[in-house]
Amino acid sequence: MTSEVVESRPTGSVRDYLRLGKFDVYDYYLGILIVASAAPAEPVTLLLFLLGEVAVIVAGVAFDDVTGYRDGSDLVNYGPDDRLRKKLRKPLVAGTLTESQALRFAWGAAATGAALWTAAVLTAPHRPMWSVVLLVVVFAAALQYSYGLKLSYRGFQEAFLVVLGMTLVLAPHGLITGEFSGFVLVQAVLFGMGPLMFGVYSNTNDVDGDRAVGRPTVAALTTERGNARFIGALSVGEFLLGALASVTGVAPWWFALLVLPATALRARQYHLGFAVGDIMRARKLGFTAHRTCVALLVLANVLVAIG
């Protein structure tokens, strides 16, 4: 009983800020491994870019928590009636951080991310305009995802999750090589699909809270069957992208076969979510599917490099 009282008071501890920034969810940061395996070694640029993306994403999720707390959706989705969600992951809902503390943290992370990405561009061997523009646009969008312009409240949530993941592969690859690669584009899309595919399962679970505040996710806008079909189409589309890349020669002929383990996990995820009806276990399996896909993409780049 005593521990619950302590946790409900604003403390501003390091643990609270780590929870606010969701530092335990590192899946977006894995894109740097794909870039490192596909491009010549540029450790300084890669490190600066990685640290910058951590700061930018941390800022985005902190702003998201502020908005979710203000509009009440997090109070619904992480309330006492949902035992599958850990309230302490939302420090504002748990009462361990104040709104002003969260906002200072978010703006500080955003400024840090901007400085680090600028340093990454300045140290890069190449600066193609498309890479720089992509970074600027995604940086601005990340801060406006659910704060300010609230892009995720205007129907752009699912698209943004994919574009962010793509950018974290395409932009640093462009800075290091100065080139645009069709094969890397395929890998970037597959990488971006990972966060999307555990995001849509989260949206399925959070549908009541999102509808209550008018957040137009696909799950909130359509029926249960329509949402299931949408997620099924995404799952099939992910496989077809790799298959089409192999057939057309954009990727090596064996690429679609190599990523089959990730495809199998994606099928298992869908079955678990919509046949078994365990959405949160399906969401959790999505992390495994994404991390497996990243490992296979890195292996693909290594195989290409060694001929």
CSV table of C-alpha atoms in Angstrom, one decimal:
chain,number,residue,atom,x,y,z
A,1,MET,CA,0.0,0.0,0.0
A,2,THR,CA,2.8,2.4,0.9
A,3,SER,CA,4.6,1.8,-2.4
A,4,GLU,CA,1.4,2.7,-4.4
A,5,VAL,CA,1.2,6.0,-2.6
A,6,VAL,CA,4.8,6.9,-3.3
A,7,GLU,CA,4.4,6.0,-7.0
A,8,SER,CA,1.4,8.3,-7.3
A,9,ARG,CA,3.3,11.4,-6.2
A,10,PRO,CA,5.4,13.5,-8.7
A,11,THR,CA,9.0,12.5,-8.1
A,12,GLY,CA,10.8,13.5,-11.3
A,13,SER,CA,13.2,10.6,-10.9
A,14,VAL,CA,15.4,9.3,-13.7
A,15,ARG,CA,13.2,6.2,-13.8
A,16,ASP,CA,10.1,8.4,-14.4
A,17,TYR,CA,11.8,10.2,-17.3
A,18,LEU,CA,13.0,6.9,-18.8
A,19,ARG,CA,9.4,5.7,-18.7
A,20,LEU,CA,8.2,8.9,-20.3
A,21,GLY,CA,10.7,8.6,-23.1
A,22,LYS,CA,9.9,4.8,-23.6
A,23,PHE,CA,13.6,4.0,-23.6
A,24,ASP,CA,12.9,0.3,-23.3
A,25,VAL,CA,11.3,0.3,-26.7
A,26,TYR,CA,14.3,0.5,-29.0
A,27,ASP,CA,12.9,-0.9,-32.2
A,28,TYR,CA,13.1,2.2,-34.3
A,29,TYR,CA,16.8,2.5,-33.3
A,30,LEU,CA,17.6,-0.8,-35.0
A,31,GLY,CA,17.4,0.8,-38.4
A,32,ILE,CA,21.0,2.0,-37.9
A,33,LEU,CA,22.1,-1.7,-38.1
A,34,ILE,CA,20.6,-2.0,-41.6
A,35,VAL,CA,22.4,1.2,-42.7
A,36,ALA,CA,25.7,0.0,-41.2
A,37,SER,CA,25.5,-3.3,-43.0
A,38,ALA,CA,24.6,-1.7,-46.4
A,39,ALA,CA,26.9,1.2,-46.5
A,40,PRO,CA,30.7,1.9,-46.0
A,41,ALA,CA,31.8,2.5,-42.4
A,42,GLU,CA,31.2,6.0,-41.2
A,43,PRO,CA,31.1,5.5,-37.4
A,44,VAL,CA,31.0,9.2,-36.4
A,45,THR,CA,28.2,10.1,-38.7
A,46,LEU,CA,26.2,6.9,-37.8
A,47,LEU,CA,26.7,7.5,-34.0
A,48,LEU,CA,25.6,11.1,-34.3
A,49,PHE,CA,22.6,10.1,-36.3
A,50,LEU,CA,21.6,7.3,-33.9
A,51,LEU,CA,21.9,9.6,-30.9
A,52,GLY,CA,19.9,12.2,-32.7
A,53,GLU,CA,17.1,9.8,-33.6
A,54,VAL,CA,16.9,8.6,-30.0
A,55,ALA,CA,16.4,12.2,-28.9
A,56,VAL,CA,13.8,13.0,-31.6
A,57,ILE,CA,11.8,9.9,-30.9
A,58,VAL,CA,11.9,10.4,-27.2
A,59,ALA,CA,10.6,13.9,-27.7
A,60,GLY,CA,7.8,12.7,-29.9
A,61,VAL,CA,6.6,10.0,-27.4
A,62,ALA,CA,6.8,12.5,-24.5
A,63,PHE,CA,4.7,15.0,-26.4
A,64,ASP,CA,2.3,12.1,-27.2
A,65,ASP,CA,2.0,11.3,-23.5
A,66,VAL,CA,1.2,15.0,-22.7
A,67,THR,CA,-1.6,15.1,-25.3
A,68,GLY,CA,-2.9,11.7,-24.2
A,69,TYR,CA,-3.1,12.9,-20.6
A,70,ARG,CA,-4.7,16.2,-21.6
A,71,ASP,CA,-7.5,14.7,-23.7
A,72,GLY,CA,-8.1,11.8,-21.4
A,73,SER,CA,-7.4,9.0,-23.8
A,74,ASP,CA,-4.5,7.7,-21.7
A,75,LEU,CA,-6.7,7.8,-18.6
A,76,VAL,CA,-9.1,5.4,-20.4
A,77,ASN,CA,-6.5,3.2,-22.1
A,78,TYR,CA,-4.3,2.9,-18.9
A,79,GLY,CA,-7.1,3.1,-16.4
A,80,PRO,CA,-7.8,0.6,-13.6
A,81,ASP,CA,-10.2,-1.4,-15.8
A,82,ASP,CA,-7.4,-2.4,-18.1
A,83,ARG,CA,-5.2,-4.8,-16.3
A,84,LEU,CA,-3.1,-5.6,-19.4
A,85,ARG,CA,-1.6,-2.1,-19.6
A,86,LYS,CA,0.9,-0.9,-17.0
A,87,LYS,CA,-0.1,2.6,-15.7
A,88,LEU,CA,3.5,3.4,-14.6
A,89,ARG,CA,4.5,3.4,-18.3
A,90,LYS,CA,2.5,6.6,-18.5
A,91,PRO,CA,4.1,8.8,-15.7
A,92,LEU,CA,1.5,11.6,-16.2
A,93,VAL,CA,-1.4,9.1,-15.7
A,94,ALA,CA,0.5,7.5,-12.8
A,95,GLY,CA,1.1,10.9,-11.2
A,96,THR,CA,4.9,10.5,-11.0
A,97,LEU,CA,5.6,13.5,-13.3
A,98,THR,CA,3.8,16.8,-13.8
A,99,GLU,CA,2.8,18.1,-17.1
A,100,SER,CA,5.3,20.9,-16.9
A,101,GLN,CA,8.1,18.4,-16.2
A,102,ALA,CA,7.1,16.3,-19.2
A,103,LEU,CA,7.0,19.3,-21.5
A,104,ARG,CA,10.5,20.6,-20.4
A,105,PHE,CA,11.8,17.1,-21.0
A,106,ALA,CA,10.2,16.9,-24.5
A,107,TRP,CA,11.5,20.2,-25.7
A,108,GLY,CA,14.9,19.5,-24.3
A,109,ALA,CA,15.1,16.2,-26.2
A,110,ALA,CA,13.8,17.9,-29.4
A,111,ALA,CA,16.6,20.5,-29.2
A,112,THR,CA,19.2,17.8,-28.5
A,113,GLY,CA,17.9,15.8,-31.5
A,114,ALA,CA,18.1,18.8,-33.8
A,115,ALA,CA,21.7,19.5,-32.8
A,116,LEU,CA,22.8,15.9,-33.2
A,117,TRP,CA,21.2,15.5,-36.6
A,118,THR,CA,22.8,18.7,-37.7
A,119,ALA,CA,26.1,17.4,-36.6
A,120,ALA,CA,25.5,14.2,-38.4
A,121,VAL,CA,24.8,16.1,-41.7
A,122,LEU,CA,27.9,18.2,-41.2
A,123,THR,CA,30.2,15.2,-40.6
A,124,ALA,CA,28.7,13.1,-43.4
A,125,PRO,CA,30.8,12.5,-46.6
A,126,HIS,CA,27.7,13.3,-48.7
A,127,ARG,CA,24.7,15.7,-48.3
A,128,PRO,CA,22.2,14.8,-51.0
A,129,MET,CA,19.3,17.4,-50.8
A,130,TRP,CA,16.7,14.7,-50.6
A,131,SER,CA,18.2,13.2,-47.4
A,132,VAL,CA,18.5,16.6,-45.7
A,133,VAL,CA,14.9,17.6,-46.7
A,134,LEU,CA,13.6,14.2,-45.5
A,135,LEU,CA,15.3,14.7,-42.1
A,136,VAL,CA,13.9,18.2,-41.7
A,137,VAL,CA,10.3,17.1,-42.6
A,138,VAL,CA,10.4,14.1,-40.4
A,139,PHE,CA,11.9,16.0,-37.5
A,140,ALA,CA,9.0,18.6,-37.7
A,141,ALA,CA,6.4,15.9,-38.1
A,142,ALA,CA,7.7,13.9,-35.2
A,143,LEU,CA,7.1,16.9,-32.9
A,144,GLN,CA,3.7,17.5,-34.4
A,145,TYR,CA,2.6,13.9,-34.4
A,146,SER,CA,0.2,14.3,-31.5
A,147,TYR,CA,1.2,17.8,-30.2
A,148,GLY,CA,0.8,21.1,-31.9
A,149,LEU,CA,-0.7,20.2,-35.3
A,150,LYS,CA,-1.6,16.8,-33.9
A,151,LEU,CA,-1.1,14.9,-37.2
A,152,SER,CA,-2.2,11.6,-35.6
A,153,TYR,CA,-5.5,13.2,-34.8
A,154,ARG,CA,-6.0,14.1,-38.5
A,155,GLY,CA,-5.7,10.7,-40.0
A,156,PHE,CA,-2.0,10.4,-40.6
A,157,GLN,CA,-1.0,8.1,-37.7
A,158,GLU,CA,-0.4,4.9,-39.6
A,159,ALA,CA,1.3,6.6,-42.5
A,160,PHE,CA,3.6,8.5,-40.2
A,161,LEU,CA,4.8,5.3,-38.4
A,162,VAL,CA,6.0,3.9,-41.8
A,163,VAL,CA,7.5,7.1,-43.1
A,164,LEU,CA,9.5,7.6,-39.8
A,165,GLY,CA,10.9,4.1,-40.0
A,166,MET,CA,11.8,4.5,-43.7
A,167,THR,CA,13.5,7.8,-43.0
A,168,LEU,CA,15.7,6.3,-40.3
A,169,VAL,CA,17.1,4.0,-42.9
A,170,LEU,CA,17.1,6.1,-46.1
A,171,ALA,CA,18.4,9.4,-44.8
A,172,PRO,CA,21.6,8.1,-43.1
A,173,HIS,CA,22.2,5.8,-46.1
A,174,GLY,CA,22.0,8.8,-48.4
A,175,LEU,CA,24.3,10.8,-46.1
A,176,ILE,CA,26.9,8.1,-46.2
A,177,THR,CA,26.7,6.9,-49.8
A,178,GLY,CA,25.3,9.9,-51.6
A,179,GLU,CA,23.1,7.5,-53.5
A,180,PHE,CA,19.5,6.3,-53.6
A,181,SER,CA,19.1,2.5,-53.8
A,182,GLY,CA,16.0,0.6,-54.8
A,183,PHE,CA,17.0,-2.4,-52.6
A,184,VAL,CA,17.6,-0.1,-49.6
A,185,LEU,CA,14.2,1.5,-50.2
A,186,VAL,CA,12.6,-2.0,-50.0
A,187,GLN,CA,14.4,-2.6,-46.8
A,188,ALA,CA,13.4,0.8,-45.5
A,189,VAL,CA,9.7,0.1,-46.1
A,190,LEU,CA,10.0,-3.3,-44.5
A,191,PHE,CA,11.7,-1.7,-41.5
A,192,GLY,CA,8.9,0.9,-41.3
A,193,MET,CA,6.3,-1.7,-41.4
A,194,GLY,CA,7.6,-3.2,-38.1
A,195,PRO,CA,6.5,-0.3,-35.8
A,196,LEU,CA,3.3,0.1,-37.9
A,197,MET,CA,2.4,-3.6,-37.3
A,198,PHE,CA,2.6,-3.4,-33.5
A,199,GLY,CA,1.1,0.1,-33.7
A,200,VAL,CA,-2.1,-1.1,-35.4
A,201,TYR,CA,-2.5,-3.8,-32.8
A,202,SER,CA,-2.2,-1.2,-30.0
A,203,ASN,CA,-4.8,0.9,-31.8
A,204,THR,CA,-7.1,-2.1,-31.9
A,205,ASN,CA,-6.8,-2.4,-28.1
A,206,ASP,CA,-7.1,1.4,-27.6
A,207,VAL,CA,-10.1,1.8,-29.9
A,208,ASP,CA,-12.5,3.0,-27.2
A,209,GLY,CA,-10.2,5.7,-25.8
A,210,ASP,CA,-9.3,6.9,-29.3
A,211,ARG,CA,-12.9,7.1,-30.4
A,212,ALA,CA,-13.8,9.1,-27.3
A,213,VAL,CA,-11.3,11.8,-28.1
A,214,GLY,CA,-11.8,11.7,-31.9
A,215,ARG,CA,-8.4,10.2,-32.8
A,216,PRO,CA,-9.1,8.8,-36.2
A,217,THR,CA,-7.0,5.6,-36.3
A,218,VAL,CA,-8.2,3.0,-38.8
A,219,ALA,CA,-9.4,0.9,-35.8
A,220,ALA,CA,-11.5,3.8,-34.5
A,221,LEU,CA,-12.9,4.7,-37.9
A,222,THR,CA,-14.0,1.3,-39.1
A,223,THR,CA,-15.7,-1.9,-37.8
A,224,GLU,CA,-13.9,-4.7,-36.1
A,225,ARG,CA,-14.1,-6.7,-39.3
A,226,GLY,CA,-12.9,-3.8,-41.3
A,227,ASN,CA,-10.0,-3.3,-39.0
A,228,ALA,CA,-9.1,-7.0,-39.2
A,229,ARG,CA,-9.1,-6.8,-43.0
A,230,PHE,CA,-6.9,-3.7,-43.0
A,231,ILE,CA,-4.3,-5.4,-40.7
A,232,GLY,CA,-4.6,-8.6,-42.8
A,233,ALA,CA,-3.9,-6.5,-46.0
A,234,LEU,CA,-0.9,-4.9,-44.4
A,235,SER,CA,0.5,-8.3,-43.4
A,236,VAL,CA,0.0,-9.7,-46.9
A,237,GLY,CA,1.4,-6.5,-48.5
A,238,GLU,CA,4.6,-6.8,-46.4
A,239,PHE,CA,5.2,-10.3,-47.9
A,240,LEU,CA,4.3,-9.2,-51.4
A,241,LEU,CA,6.8,-6.3,-51.3
A,242,GLY,CA,9.7,-8.6,-50.6
A,243,ALA,CA,8.4,-11.1,-53.2
A,244,LEU,CA,8.0,-8.4,-55.9
A,245,ALA,CA,11.4,-7.0,-55.2
A,246,SER,CA,13.0,-10.5,-55.8
A,247,VAL,CA,10.9,-11.1,-59.0
A,248,THR,CA,11.8,-7.8,-60.5
A,249,GLY,CA,15.5,-7.9,-59.6
A,250,VAL,CA,15.4,-4.9,-57.3
A,251,ALA,CA,16.5,-7.4,-54.6
A,252,PRO,CA,18.4,-10.6,-55.0
A,253,TRP,CA,16.3,-13.6,-56.1
A,254,TRP,CA,16.7,-15.3,-52.7
A,255,PHE,CA,15.6,-12.2,-50.7
A,256,ALA,CA,11.9,-13.2,-50.4
A,257,LEU,CA,13.0,-16.7,-49.2
A,258,LEU,CA,15.4,-15.2,-46.7
A,259,VAL,CA,12.7,-13.2,-45.0
A,260,LEU,CA,10.2,-16.0,-44.7
A,261,PRO,CA,10.8,-16.5,-41.0
A,262,ALA,CA,9.6,-12.9,-40.4
A,263,THR,CA,6.6,-13.6,-42.7
A,264,ALA,CA,5.7,-16.7,-40.6
A,265,LEU,CA,5.8,-14.7,-37.4
A,266,ARG,CA,3.6,-12.0,-39.0
A,267,ALA,CA,1.0,-14.7,-39.9
A,268,ARG,CA,1.2,-16.0,-36.4
A,269,GLN,CA,0.7,-12.5,-35.1
A,270,TYR,CA,-2.5,-12.1,-37.1
A,271,HIS,CA,-3.8,-15.5,-36.1
A,272,LEU,CA,-3.2,-14.7,-32.4
A,273,GLY,CA,-4.9,-11.3,-32.7
A,274,PHE,CA,-7.9,-12.0,-34.7
A,275,ALA,CA,-8.5,-15.8,-34.6
A,276,VAL,CA,-7.6,-16.3,-31.0
A,277,GLY,CA,-8.6,-12.8,-30.0
A,278,ASP,CA,-5.6,-12.0,-27.9
A,279,ILE,CA,-4.7,-8.5,-29.2
A,280,MET,CA,-2.1,-7.7,-26.6
A,281,ARG,CA,-0.2,-10.9,-27.1
A,282,ALA,CA,-0.3,-10.3,-30.8
A,283,ARG,CA,1.1,-6.8,-30.3
A,284,LYS,CA,4.0,-8.3,-28.2
A,285,LEU,CA,4.7,-10.8,-30.9
A,286,GLY,CA,5.0,-7.9,-33.4
A,287,PHE,CA,8.2,-6.8,-31.6
A,288,THR,CA,9.7,-10.3,-32.2
A,289,ALA,CA,8.6,-10.2,-35.8
A,290,HIS,CA,10.2,-6.8,-36.4
A,291,ARG,CA,13.5,-7.7,-34.7
A,292,THR,CA,13.7,-10.9,-36.7
A,293,CYS,CA,13.1,-8.9,-39.9
A,294,VAL,CA,15.9,-6.5,-39.0
A,295,ALA,CA,18.3,-9.4,-38.4
A,296,LEU,CA,17.4,-10.9,-41.7
A,297,LEU,CA,17.8,-7.6,-43.5
A,298,VAL,CA,21.3,-7.2,-42.0
A,299,LEU,CA,22.1,-10.8,-43.1
A,300,ALA,CA,20.9,-9.9,-46.6
A,301,ASN,CA,23.2,-7.0,-46.9
A,302,VAL,CA,26.1,-9.0,-45.6
A,303,LEU,CA,25.4,-11.7,-48.2
A,304,VAL,CA,25.3,-9.1,-51.0
A,305,ALA,CA,28.6,-7.6,-49.8
A,306,ILE,CA,30.4,-10.9,-49.9
A,307,GLY,CA,29.0,-11.7,-53.3
